[in-house]
């Protein structure tokens, strides 16, 4: 199945806010409230940051927030910090034979 | 804290079988309630769900890989494993094992998990002669 579309890269200075978009279809992002976001520092295990569009697991800073409108979801990082420099992937439940589909990934660079 | 660790050969010859094992710590697979997945990431491409298994042995596979994939579980060792047969260069990827979140979405008679709450750090498998 096709991947969800994310921008290849987003950058910001410490303290700024950035938003990463994740665009899908009516069969995934638009049709369900089950969007999740993962942070991945290369060489380490990816980490769940957001699930069910806007819920944060315990331990995830409230600087991270998620939202959804139509076929697009977003992850916003407020008060950008050096440790936020990583790759971010969205994912959504899908009506296809696979239970979820992933985004193409976004490299966040903290300047 | 749940931790997962993949292990297995980093190099597999074309047409042979890729075999990986995931060792789980911090949780017992036999406690039930979770699906345990394999996911891969092709270089320069997106992530792809391969399949998952329930502790009782029930499996679900990506239809595009179903004819070549087997996922099994060994609750006595708290491990689950992946076998992918007849590999080609297209199977070169970083392979992750993962635990799916407990929540599931149900449609009709089918209930499926919809996110991953813990991942392994991944292992690169290269298919080359």
PDB file of C-alpha atoms in Angstrom:
ATOM      1  CA  UNK A   1       0.000   0.000   0.000  1.00  0.00           C
ATOM      2  CA  UNK A   2       1.111   3.628  -0.502  1.00  0.00           C
ATOM      3  CA  UNK A   3       2.866   5.517   2.233  1.00  0.00           C
ATOM      4  CA  UNK A   4       1.452   8.622   3.876  1.00  0.00           C
ATOM      5  CA  UNK A   5       3.109  11.789   2.575  1.00  0.00           C
ATOM      6  CA  UNK A   6       5.367  13.849   4.806  1.00  0.00           C
ATOM      7  CA  UNK A   7       7.787  16.684   3.991  1.00  0.00           C
ATOM      8  CA  UNK A   8      11.340  15.393   3.684  1.00  0.00           C
ATOM      9  CA  UNK A   9      12.722  17.959   6.077  1.00  0.00           C
ATOM     10  CA  UNK A  10      11.705  20.681   8.508  1.00  0.00           C
ATOM     11  CA  UNK A  11      14.046  22.897  10.488  1.00  0.00           C
ATOM     12  CA  UNK A  12      13.824  25.439  13.259  1.00  0.00           C
ATOM     13  CA  UNK A  13      15.863  27.243  15.866  1.00  0.00           C
ATOM     14  CA  UNK A  14      15.795  26.372  19.555  1.00  0.00           C
ATOM     15  CA  UNK A  15      12.668  27.711  21.193  1.00  0.00           C
ATOM     16  CA  UNK A  16      10.717  27.962  17.965  1.00  0.00           C
ATOM     17  CA  UNK A  17       7.698  25.878  16.967  1.00  0.00           C
ATOM     18  CA  UNK A  18       7.555  23.606  13.953  1.00  0.00           C
ATOM     19  CA  UNK A  19       4.786  21.560  12.412  1.00  0.00           C
ATOM     20  CA  UNK A  20       5.122  18.346  10.416  1.00  0.00           C
ATOM     21  CA  UNK A  21       2.297  17.382   8.095  1.00  0.00           C
ATOM     22  CA  UNK A  22       1.137  13.883   7.220  1.00  0.00           C
ATOM     23  CA  UNK A  23      -1.245  13.510   4.287  1.00  0.00           C
ATOM     24  CA  UNK A  24      -3.244  10.411   3.513  1.00  0.00           C
ATOM     25  CA  UNK A  25      -6.617   9.446   2.121  1.00  0.00           C
ATOM     26  CA  UNK A  26     -10.160   8.688   3.229  1.00  0.00           C
ATOM     27  CA  UNK A  27      -9.074   5.097   3.750  1.00  0.00           C
ATOM     28  CA  UNK A  28      -6.542   5.947   6.425  1.00  0.00           C
ATOM     29  CA  UNK A  29      -5.967   9.381   8.010  1.00  0.00           C
ATOM     30  CA  UNK A  30      -9.302  10.825   6.895  1.00  0.00           C
ATOM     31  CA  UNK A  31     -11.358   7.821   7.832  1.00  0.00           C
ATOM     32  CA  UNK A  32     -10.091   7.075  11.330  1.00  0.00           C
ATOM     33  CA  UNK A  33      -8.990   8.760  14.536  1.00  0.00           C
ATOM     34  CA  UNK A  34      -5.986   6.458  14.850  1.00  0.00           C
ATOM     35  CA  UNK A  35      -2.980   8.505  13.813  1.00  0.00           C
ATOM     36  CA  UNK A  36       0.283   8.015  15.684  1.00  0.00           C
ATOM     37  CA  UNK A  37       3.710   9.674  15.554  1.00  0.00           C
ATOM     38  CA  UNK A  38       7.156   8.221  16.203  1.00  0.00           C
ATOM     39  CA  UNK A  39      10.502   9.858  16.899  1.00  0.00           C
ATOM     40  CA  UNK A  40      13.609   8.077  15.679  1.00  0.00           C
ATOM     41  CA  UNK A  41      17.177   8.895  16.525  1.00  0.00           C
ATOM     42  CA  UNK A  42      19.304   6.821  14.099  1.00  0.00           C
ATOM     43  CA  UNK A  43      20.704   3.710  15.711  1.00  0.00           C
ATOM     44  CA  UNK A  44      18.150   3.784  18.506  1.00  0.00           C
ATOM     45  CA  UNK A  45      14.688   2.316  18.887  1.00  0.00           C
ATOM     46  CA  UNK A  46      11.899   4.512  17.503  1.00  0.00           C
ATOM     47  CA  UNK A  47       9.764   6.046  20.233  1.00  0.00           C
ATOM     48  CA  UNK A  48       5.994   6.547  20.326  1.00  0.00           C
ATOM     49  CA  UNK A  49       5.244  10.255  20.774  1.00  0.00           C
ATOM     50  CA  UNK A  50       1.538  10.551  19.933  1.00  0.00           C
ATOM     51  CA  UNK A  51      -1.281   8.028  19.506  1.00  0.00           C
ATOM     52  CA  UNK A  52      -4.961   8.392  18.622  1.00  0.00           C
ATOM     53  CA  UNK A  53      -4.207  11.719  16.910  1.00  0.00           C
ATOM     54  CA  UNK A  54      -3.437  13.758  20.010  1.00  0.00           C
ATOM     55  CA  UNK A  55      -2.735  11.533  23.012  1.00  0.00           C
ATOM     56  CA  UNK A  56       0.722  11.553  24.578  1.00  0.00           C
ATOM     57  CA  UNK A  57       2.118   8.452  26.286  1.00  0.00           C
ATOM     58  CA  UNK A  58       3.436   8.921  29.792  1.00  0.00           C
ATOM     59  CA  UNK A  59       6.817  10.624  29.753  1.00  0.00           C
ATOM     60  CA  UNK A  60       6.424  12.471  26.450  1.00  0.00           C
ATOM     61  CA  UNK A  61       6.799  16.227  26.984  1.00  0.00           C
ATOM     62  CA  UNK A  62       3.715  18.360  26.391  1.00  0.00           C
ATOM     63  CA  UNK A  63       5.773  20.304  23.836  1.00  0.00           C
ATOM     64  CA  UNK A  64       4.620  17.608  21.443  1.00  0.00           C
ATOM     65  CA  UNK A  65       1.037  17.851  20.231  1.00  0.00           C
ATOM     66  CA  UNK A  66      -0.964  16.260  17.453  1.00  0.00           C
ATOM     67  CA  UNK A  67      -4.041  17.160  15.454  1.00  0.00           C
ATOM     68  CA  UNK A  68      -6.017  16.085  12.405  1.00  0.00           C
ATOM     69  CA  UNK A  69      -8.196  17.757   9.807  1.00  0.00           C
ATOM     70  CA  UNK A  70      -9.683  15.830   6.935  1.00  0.00           C
ATOM     71  CA  UNK A  71      -7.072  13.638   5.264  1.00  0.00           C
ATOM     72  CA  UNK A  72      -4.140  15.398   6.937  1.00  0.00           C
ATOM     73  CA  UNK A  73      -2.605  15.044  10.383  1.00  0.00           C
ATOM     74  CA  UNK A  74       0.017  17.250  12.018  1.00  0.00           C
ATOM     75  CA  UNK A  75       2.641  17.012  14.716  1.00  0.00           C
ATOM     76  CA  UNK A  76       3.667  20.278  16.348  1.00  0.00           C
ATOM     77  CA  UNK A  77       6.789  20.643  18.437  1.00  0.00           C
ATOM     78  CA  UNK A  78       6.720  23.799  20.536  1.00  0.00           C
ATOM     79  CA  UNK A  79       9.792  25.227  22.212  1.00  0.00           C
ATOM     80  CA  UNK A  80      12.134  23.229  19.992  1.00  0.00           C
ATOM     81  CA  UNK A  81      15.082  21.687  21.825  1.00  0.00           C
ATOM     82  CA  UNK A  82      18.367  20.205  20.606  1.00  0.00           C
ATOM     83  CA  UNK A  83      17.263  16.676  21.517  1.00  0.00           C
ATOM     84  CA  UNK A  84      14.281  17.004  19.170  1.00  0.00           C
ATOM     85  CA  UNK A  85      16.708  16.728  16.235  1.00  0.00           C
ATOM     86  CA  UNK A  86      15.570  13.373  14.793  1.00  0.00           C
ATOM     87  CA  UNK A  87      13.468  11.650  12.163  1.00  0.00           C
ATOM     88  CA  UNK A  88       9.700  11.621  12.656  1.00  0.00           C
ATOM     89  CA  UNK A  89       7.202   9.195  11.140  1.00  0.00           C
ATOM     90  CA  UNK A  90       3.435   9.304  11.157  1.00  0.00           C
ATOM     91  CA  UNK A  91       1.241   6.245  10.938  1.00  0.00           C
ATOM     92  CA  UNK A  92      -2.465   5.623  10.533  1.00  0.00           C
ATOM     93  CA  UNK A  93      -4.870   2.748  10.814  1.00  0.00           C
ATOM     94  CA  UNK A  94      -5.981   1.791   7.327  1.00  0.00           C
ATOM     95  CA  UNK A  95      -8.863  -0.029   5.725  1.00  0.00           C
ATOM     96  CA  UNK A  96      -6.416  -2.076   3.671  1.00  0.00           C
ATOM     97  CA  UNK A  97      -5.268  -5.607   4.454  1.00  0.00           C
ATOM     98  CA  UNK A  98      -2.434  -4.183   6.595  1.00  0.00           C
ATOM     99  CA  UNK A  99      -3.540  -2.736   9.935  1.00  0.00           C
ATOM    100  CA  UNK A 100      -1.535   0.466   9.597  1.00  0.00           C
ATOM    101  CA  UNK A 101       0.469   2.422   7.071  1.00  0.00           C
ATOM    102  CA  UNK A 102       3.456   4.661   7.734  1.00  0.00           C
ATOM    103  CA  UNK A 103       4.531   8.046   6.478  1.00  0.00           C
ATOM    104  CA  UNK A 104       7.587   8.721   4.349  1.00  0.00           C
ATOM    105  CA  UNK A 105       9.401  10.340   7.267  1.00  0.00           C
ATOM    106  CA  UNK A 106      10.560  13.876   8.078  1.00  0.00           C
ATOM    107  CA  UNK A 107      14.035  14.885   9.170  1.00  0.00           C
ATOM    108  CA  UNK A 108      13.775  17.599  11.822  1.00  0.00           C
ATOM    109  CA  UNK A 109      16.895  19.713  12.159  1.00  0.00           C
ATOM    110  CA  UNK A 110      17.404  21.988  15.125  1.00  0.00           C
ATOM    111  CA  UNK A 111      19.561  24.811  13.837  1.00  0.00           C
TER     112      UNK A 111
ATOM    113  CA  UNK B   1      10.341  -0.666  30.794  1.00  0.00           C
ATOM    114  CA  UNK B   2       9.662  -2.930  27.836  1.00  0.00           C
ATOM    115  CA  UNK B   3      12.676  -3.609  25.639  1.00  0.00           C
ATOM    116  CA  UNK B   4      12.971  -5.554  22.408  1.00  0.00           C
ATOM    117  CA  UNK B   5      16.180  -6.706  20.744  1.00  0.00           C
ATOM    118  CA  UNK B   6      16.537  -8.163  17.267  1.00  0.00           C
ATOM    119  CA  UNK B   7      19.210 -10.729  16.468  1.00  0.00           C
ATOM    120  CA  UNK B   8      20.241 -12.692  13.408  1.00  0.00           C
ATOM    121  CA  UNK B   9      22.557 -12.667  10.396  1.00  0.00           C
ATOM    122  CA  UNK B  10      23.246  -9.316   8.788  1.00  0.00           C
ATOM    123  CA  UNK B  11      23.979 -10.850   5.393  1.00  0.00           C
ATOM    124  CA  UNK B  12      21.829 -13.335   3.517  1.00  0.00           C
ATOM    125  CA  UNK B  13      22.404 -14.724   0.045  1.00  0.00           C
ATOM    126  CA  UNK B  14      19.753 -14.353  -2.656  1.00  0.00           C
ATOM    127  CA  UNK B  15      17.174 -17.169  -2.717  1.00  0.00           C
ATOM    128  CA  UNK B  16      17.995 -18.145   0.866  1.00  0.00           C
ATOM    129  CA  UNK B  17      15.924 -17.648   4.031  1.00  0.00           C
ATOM    130  CA  UNK B  18      16.194 -14.603   6.268  1.00  0.00           C
ATOM    131  CA  UNK B  19      15.780 -15.544   9.934  1.00  0.00           C
ATOM    132  CA  UNK B  20      15.544 -13.079  12.805  1.00  0.00           C
ATOM    133  CA  UNK B  21      14.653 -13.411  16.475  1.00  0.00           C
ATOM    134  CA  UNK B  22      13.280 -10.778  18.824  1.00  0.00           C
ATOM    135  CA  UNK B  23      13.979 -11.126  22.536  1.00  0.00           C
ATOM    136  CA  UNK B  24      11.557  -9.287  24.807  1.00  0.00           C
ATOM    137  CA  UNK B  25      12.385  -8.046  28.289  1.00  0.00           C
ATOM    138  CA  UNK B  26      10.305  -6.082  30.750  1.00  0.00           C
ATOM    139  CA  UNK B  27       7.125  -7.875  29.703  1.00  0.00           C
ATOM    140  CA  UNK B  28       6.059 -11.463  29.234  1.00  0.00           C
ATOM    141  CA  UNK B  29       4.649 -12.367  25.834  1.00  0.00           C
ATOM    142  CA  UNK B  30       2.506 -15.033  27.513  1.00  0.00           C
ATOM    143  CA  UNK B  31       0.732 -12.416  29.631  1.00  0.00           C
ATOM    144  CA  UNK B  32      -1.387 -11.830  26.534  1.00  0.00           C
ATOM    145  CA  UNK B  33      -3.174  -8.710  25.374  1.00  0.00           C
ATOM    146  CA  UNK B  34      -0.627  -7.624  22.786  1.00  0.00           C
ATOM    147  CA  UNK B  35       0.248  -8.349  19.206  1.00  0.00           C
ATOM    148  CA  UNK B  36       3.951  -8.602  18.405  1.00  0.00           C
ATOM    149  CA  UNK B  37       5.054  -7.265  15.023  1.00  0.00           C
ATOM    150  CA  UNK B  38       7.826  -7.265  12.510  1.00  0.00           C
ATOM    151  CA  UNK B  39       8.277  -4.067  10.492  1.00  0.00           C
ATOM    152  CA  UNK B  40      10.976  -3.189   7.966  1.00  0.00           C
ATOM    153  CA  UNK B  41      12.445  -0.040   6.503  1.00  0.00           C
ATOM    154  CA  UNK B  42      13.910  -0.127   3.031  1.00  0.00           C
ATOM    155  CA  UNK B  43      16.789   2.313   2.473  1.00  0.00           C
ATOM    156  CA  UNK B  44      15.352   5.596   1.222  1.00  0.00           C
ATOM    157  CA  UNK B  45      11.776   4.346   1.394  1.00  0.00           C
ATOM    158  CA  UNK B  46       8.968   4.104   3.908  1.00  0.00           C
ATOM    159  CA  UNK B  47       8.289   1.682   6.708  1.00  0.00           C
ATOM    160  CA  UNK B  48       6.437  -1.525   5.862  1.00  0.00           C
ATOM    161  CA  UNK B  49       4.474  -3.729   8.242  1.00  0.00           C
ATOM    162  CA  UNK B  50       5.395  -7.386   7.678  1.00  0.00           C
ATOM    163  CA  UNK B  51       3.077  -9.153  10.082  1.00  0.00           C
ATOM    164  CA  UNK B  52       2.247  -9.841  13.707  1.00  0.00           C
ATOM    165  CA  UNK B  53       1.564 -12.689  16.081  1.00  0.00           C
ATOM    166  CA  UNK B  54      -0.525 -13.116  19.204  1.00  0.00           C
ATOM    167  CA  UNK B  55       0.901 -15.071  22.131  1.00  0.00           C
ATOM    168  CA  UNK B  56      -1.347 -17.998  21.353  1.00  0.00           C
ATOM    169  CA  UNK B  57       0.239 -18.242  17.925  1.00  0.00           C
ATOM    170  CA  UNK B  58      -2.394 -16.539  15.765  1.00  0.00           C
ATOM    171  CA  UNK B  59      -0.676 -14.721  12.908  1.00  0.00           C
ATOM    172  CA  UNK B  60      -1.549 -12.013  10.388  1.00  0.00           C
ATOM    173  CA  UNK B  61       0.673 -11.153   7.456  1.00  0.00           C
ATOM    174  CA  UNK B  62       1.083  -8.410   4.876  1.00  0.00           C
ATOM    175  CA  UNK B  63      -0.632  -9.841   1.810  1.00  0.00           C
ATOM    176  CA  UNK B  64       2.282  -8.817  -0.415  1.00  0.00           C
ATOM    177  CA  UNK B  65       4.657 -11.009   1.628  1.00  0.00           C
ATOM    178  CA  UNK B  66       2.276 -13.685   2.877  1.00  0.00           C
ATOM    179  CA  UNK B  67       3.585 -16.463   0.631  1.00  0.00           C
ATOM    180  CA  UNK B  68       7.136 -16.043   1.980  1.00  0.00           C
ATOM    181  CA  UNK B  69       6.660 -15.047   5.632  1.00  0.00           C
ATOM    182  CA  UNK B  70       6.359 -17.065   8.813  1.00  0.00           C
ATOM    183  CA  UNK B  71       6.211 -15.507  12.276  1.00  0.00           C
ATOM    184  CA  UNK B  72       6.398 -17.778  15.302  1.00  0.00           C
ATOM    185  CA  UNK B  73       6.541 -17.349  19.071  1.00  0.00           C
ATOM    186  CA  UNK B  74       8.425 -19.158  21.837  1.00  0.00           C
ATOM    187  CA  UNK B  75       6.859 -18.058  25.101  1.00  0.00           C
ATOM    188  CA  UNK B  76       9.312 -20.160  27.143  1.00  0.00           C
ATOM    189  CA  UNK B  77      12.152 -17.961  25.868  1.00  0.00           C
ATOM    190  CA  UNK B  78      10.007 -14.807  25.645  1.00  0.00           C
ATOM    191  CA  UNK B  79      10.946 -14.514  21.985  1.00  0.00           C
ATOM    192  CA  UNK B  80       9.228 -14.289  18.637  1.00  0.00           C
ATOM    193  CA  UNK B  81      10.806 -14.888  15.260  1.00  0.00           C
ATOM    194  CA  UNK B  82      10.615 -14.001  11.578  1.00  0.00           C
ATOM    195  CA  UNK B  83      11.422 -16.185   8.603  1.00  0.00           C
ATOM    196  CA  UNK B  84      11.338 -14.773   5.083  1.00  0.00           C
ATOM    197  CA  UNK B  85      12.063 -17.230   2.304  1.00  0.00           C
ATOM    198  CA  UNK B  86      13.425 -16.777  -1.231  1.00  0.00           C
ATOM    199  CA  UNK B  87      14.923 -13.391  -0.494  1.00  0.00           C
ATOM    200  CA  UNK B  88      16.102 -10.950  -3.154  1.00  0.00           C
ATOM    201  CA  UNK B  89      17.915  -7.620  -3.053  1.00  0.00           C
ATOM    202  CA  UNK B  90      14.501  -6.001  -2.589  1.00  0.00           C
ATOM    203  CA  UNK B  91      14.379  -7.525   0.892  1.00  0.00           C
ATOM    204  CA  UNK B  92      17.444  -5.555   1.993  1.00  0.00           C
ATOM    205  CA  UNK B  93      16.185  -3.397   4.844  1.00  0.00           C
ATOM    206  CA  UNK B  94      16.408  -2.557   8.507  1.00  0.00           C
ATOM    207  CA  UNK B  95      14.126  -5.012  10.306  1.00  0.00           C
ATOM    208  CA  UNK B  96      12.387  -3.978  13.510  1.00  0.00           C
ATOM    209  CA  UNK B  97      10.476  -6.033  16.015  1.00  0.00           C
ATOM    210  CA  UNK B  98       7.795  -4.211  17.934  1.00  0.00           C
ATOM    211  CA  UNK B  99       4.963  -4.496  20.426  1.00  0.00           C
ATOM    212  CA  UNK B 100       1.602  -3.146  19.341  1.00  0.00           C
ATOM    213  CA  UNK B 101      -0.421  -1.063  21.745  1.00  0.00           C
ATOM    214  CA  UNK B 102      -3.171  -2.886  23.641  1.00  0.00           C
ATOM    215  CA  UNK B 103      -5.991  -0.879  22.032  1.00  0.00           C
ATOM    216  CA  UNK B 104      -7.654  -2.280  18.941  1.00  0.00           C
ATOM    217  CA  UNK B 105     -10.062  -1.030  16.317  1.00  0.00           C
ATOM    218  CA  UNK B 106     -12.854  -3.436  15.463  1.00  0.00           C
ATOM    219  CA  UNK B 107     -14.639  -3.538  12.128  1.00  0.00           C
ATOM    220  CA  UNK B 108     -17.084  -6.361  11.642  1.00  0.00           C
ATOM    221  CA  UNK B 109     -15.577  -9.505  13.126  1.00  0.00           C
ATOM    222  CA  UNK B 110     -12.004  -8.236  12.899  1.00  0.00           C
ATOM    223  CA  UNK B 111     -10.187  -6.346  15.628  1.00  0.00           C
ATOM    224  CA  UNK B 112      -6.713  -5.006  14.869  1.00  0.00           C
ATOM    225  CA  UNK B 113      -4.142  -2.929  16.733  1.00  0.00           C
ATOM    226  CA  UNK B 114      -3.438   0.472  15.280  1.00  0.00           C
ATOM    227  CA  UNK B 115      -0.148   1.634  16.717  1.00  0.00           C
ATOM    228  CA  UNK B 116       3.180   0.430  18.098  1.00  0.00           C
ATOM    229  CA  UNK B 117       4.103   1.323  21.660  1.00  0.00           C
ATOM    230  CA  UNK B 118       7.589  -0.239  21.835  1.00  0.00           C
ATOM    231  CA  UNK B 119      10.187  -0.894  19.145  1.00  0.00           C
ATOM    232  CA  UNK B 120      13.516  -2.649  18.960  1.00  0.00           C
ATOM    233  CA  UNK B 121      16.454  -0.648  17.668  1.00  0.00           C
ATOM    234  CA  UNK B 122      16.425  -2.537  14.384  1.00  0.00           C
ATOM    235  CA  UNK B 123      18.918  -4.713  12.561  1.00  0.00           C
ATOM    236  CA  UNK B 124      20.169  -4.215   9.012  1.00  0.00           C
ATOM    237  CA  UNK B 125      19.840  -7.260   6.794  1.00  0.00           C
ATOM    238  CA  UNK B 126      21.560  -7.109   3.422  1.00  0.00           C
ATOM    239  CA  UNK B 127      20.726  -9.578   0.681  1.00  0.00           C
ATOM    240  CA  UNK B 128      23.790 -10.074  -1.484  1.00  0.00           C
ATOM    241  CA  UNK B 129      25.892 -12.856  -2.893  1.00  0.00           C
TER     242      UNK B 129
END
